[in-house]
Short mmCIF file of C-alpha atoms in Angstrom, two decimals:
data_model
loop_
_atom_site.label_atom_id
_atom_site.label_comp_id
_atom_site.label_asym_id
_atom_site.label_seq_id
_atom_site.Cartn_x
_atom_site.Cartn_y
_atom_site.Cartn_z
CA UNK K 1416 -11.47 52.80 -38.61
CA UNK K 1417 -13.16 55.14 -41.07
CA UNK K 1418 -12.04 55.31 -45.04
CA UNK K 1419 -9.21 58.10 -45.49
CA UNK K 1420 -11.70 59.79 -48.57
CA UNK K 1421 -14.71 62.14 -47.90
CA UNK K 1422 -18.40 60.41 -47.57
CA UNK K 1423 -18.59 62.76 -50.66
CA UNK K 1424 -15.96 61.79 -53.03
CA UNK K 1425 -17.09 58.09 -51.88
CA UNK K 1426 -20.65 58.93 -52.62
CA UNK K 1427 -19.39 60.24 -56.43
CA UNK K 1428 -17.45 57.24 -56.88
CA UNK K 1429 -20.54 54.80 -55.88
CA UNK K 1430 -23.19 56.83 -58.14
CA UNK K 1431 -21.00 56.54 -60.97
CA UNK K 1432 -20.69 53.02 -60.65
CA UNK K 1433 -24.15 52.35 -60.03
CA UNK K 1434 -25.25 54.33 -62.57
CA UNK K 1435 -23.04 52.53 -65.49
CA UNK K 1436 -24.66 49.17 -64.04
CA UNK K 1437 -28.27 49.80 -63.97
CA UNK K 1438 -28.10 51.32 -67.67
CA UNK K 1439 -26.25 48.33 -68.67
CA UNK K 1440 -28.81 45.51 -66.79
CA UNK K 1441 -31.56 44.13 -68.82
CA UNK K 1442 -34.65 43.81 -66.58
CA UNK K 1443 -34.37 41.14 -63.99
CA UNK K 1444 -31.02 42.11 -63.91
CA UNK K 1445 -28.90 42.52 -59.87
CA UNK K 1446 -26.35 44.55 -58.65
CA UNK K 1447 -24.69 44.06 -55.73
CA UNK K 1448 -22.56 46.50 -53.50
CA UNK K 1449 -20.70 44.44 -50.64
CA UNK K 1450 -17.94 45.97 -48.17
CA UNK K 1451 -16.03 42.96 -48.19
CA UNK K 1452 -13.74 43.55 -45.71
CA UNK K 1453 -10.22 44.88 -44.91
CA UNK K 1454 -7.37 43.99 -46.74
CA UNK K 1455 -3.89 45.15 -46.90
CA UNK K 1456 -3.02 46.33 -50.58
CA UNK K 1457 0.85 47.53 -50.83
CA UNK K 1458 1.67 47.30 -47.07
CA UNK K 1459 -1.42 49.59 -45.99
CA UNK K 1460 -4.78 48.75 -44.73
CA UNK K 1461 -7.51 49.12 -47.00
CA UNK K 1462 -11.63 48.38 -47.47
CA UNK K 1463 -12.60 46.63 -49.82
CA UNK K 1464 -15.95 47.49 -51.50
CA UNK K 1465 -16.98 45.20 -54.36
CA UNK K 1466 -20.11 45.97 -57.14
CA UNK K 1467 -20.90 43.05 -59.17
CA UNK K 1468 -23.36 42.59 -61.84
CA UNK K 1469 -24.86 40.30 -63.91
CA UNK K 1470 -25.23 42.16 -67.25
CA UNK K 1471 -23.68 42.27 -70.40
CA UNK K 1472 -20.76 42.65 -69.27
CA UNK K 1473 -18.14 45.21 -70.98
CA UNK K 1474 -16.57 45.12 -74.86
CA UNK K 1475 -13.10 44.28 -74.65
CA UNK K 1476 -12.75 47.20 -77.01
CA UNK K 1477 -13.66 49.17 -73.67
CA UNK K 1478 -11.49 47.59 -71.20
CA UNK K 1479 -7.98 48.34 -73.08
CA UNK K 1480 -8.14 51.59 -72.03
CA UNK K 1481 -10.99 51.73 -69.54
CA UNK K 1482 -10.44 55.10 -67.22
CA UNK K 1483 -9.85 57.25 -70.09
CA UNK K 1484 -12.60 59.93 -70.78
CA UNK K 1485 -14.24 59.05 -74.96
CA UNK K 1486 -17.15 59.51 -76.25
CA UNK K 1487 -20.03 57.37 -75.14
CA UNK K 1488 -22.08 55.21 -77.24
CA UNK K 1489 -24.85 55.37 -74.72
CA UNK K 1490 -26.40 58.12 -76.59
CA UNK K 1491 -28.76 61.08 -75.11
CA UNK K 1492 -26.67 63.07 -72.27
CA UNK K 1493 -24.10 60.73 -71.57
CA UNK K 1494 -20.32 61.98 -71.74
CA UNK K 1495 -18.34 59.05 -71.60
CA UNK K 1496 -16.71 60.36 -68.67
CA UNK K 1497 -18.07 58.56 -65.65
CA UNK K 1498 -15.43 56.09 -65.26
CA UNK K 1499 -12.91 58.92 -65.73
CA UNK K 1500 -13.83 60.88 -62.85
CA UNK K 1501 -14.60 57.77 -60.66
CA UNK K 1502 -10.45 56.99 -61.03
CA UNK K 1503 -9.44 60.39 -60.73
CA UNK K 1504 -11.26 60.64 -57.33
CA UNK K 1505 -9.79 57.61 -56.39
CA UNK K 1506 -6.03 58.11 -57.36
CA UNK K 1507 -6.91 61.88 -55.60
CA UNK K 1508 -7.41 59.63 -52.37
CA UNK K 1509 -4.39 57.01 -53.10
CA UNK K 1510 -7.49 54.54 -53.26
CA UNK K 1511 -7.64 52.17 -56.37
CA UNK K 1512 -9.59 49.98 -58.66
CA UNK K 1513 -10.02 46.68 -60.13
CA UNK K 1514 -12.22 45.33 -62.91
CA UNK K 1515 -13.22 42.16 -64.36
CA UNK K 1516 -15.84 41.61 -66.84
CA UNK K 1517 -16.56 38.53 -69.00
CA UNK K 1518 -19.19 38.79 -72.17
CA UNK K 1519 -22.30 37.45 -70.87
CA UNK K 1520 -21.56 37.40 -67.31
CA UNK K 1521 -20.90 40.66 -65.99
CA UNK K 1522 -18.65 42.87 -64.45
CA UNK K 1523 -16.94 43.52 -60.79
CA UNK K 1524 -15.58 46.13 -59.89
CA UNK K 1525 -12.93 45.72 -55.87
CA UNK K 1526 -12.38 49.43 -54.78
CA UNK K 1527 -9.47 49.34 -52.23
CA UNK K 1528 -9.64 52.51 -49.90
CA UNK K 1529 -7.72 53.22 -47.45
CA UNK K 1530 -8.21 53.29 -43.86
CA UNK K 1531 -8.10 56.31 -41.79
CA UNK K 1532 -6.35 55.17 -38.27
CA UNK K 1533 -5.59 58.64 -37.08
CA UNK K 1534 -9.02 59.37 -35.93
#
């Protein structure tokens, strides 16, 4: 069955993400976006979409608090709000998120949508 969110809050979600990853990589660097599967997260049936990277990974300055809109340290246009509006679309669509990142190794990132069976 098809993801209860819009193709374009899904697509807003996924740019974001992407976007944080490929400014973070060092050349050479991969990301890769995987539907993993279905899962059932709190009784209901979700997909699973995973990005994992193999940069930097994040400060664990950043990850205390890492949904909340602050200034960016990016520099140039960047607002610092990215990962803001990528959980606000989410919690919109009772979808969630996970992240793991370890200095030197990367970051995931398991989005748990879920799934649409009135269609």
């Amino acid at each position: 069955p098809p993801a209860a969110m819009p193709p374009s809050a899904l697509k807003q979600v996924l740019l974001n993400l992407m976007r944080n990853a490929a400014e973070a990589l060092q050349p050479g660097g991969r990301l890769l976006l995987a539907l993993a599967g279905q899962v059932v997260v709190d009784g209901h049936a979700c997909a699973e979409l995973r990005l994992v990277d193999n940069g930097p990974g994040l400060p664990p300055e950043r990850t205390s608090n890492l949904f909340a809109p602050r200034p960016s340290a990016k520099g140039g246009n960047h607002q610092g709000i990215g990962l803001s509006v990528v959980h606000d679309i989410l919690t919109q669509w009772k979808s969630s998120i996970l992240c793991r990142s370890q200095s030197g190794s990367g970051t995931t990132f398991q989005i748990f949508i879920p799934l649409d069976h009135s269609r």
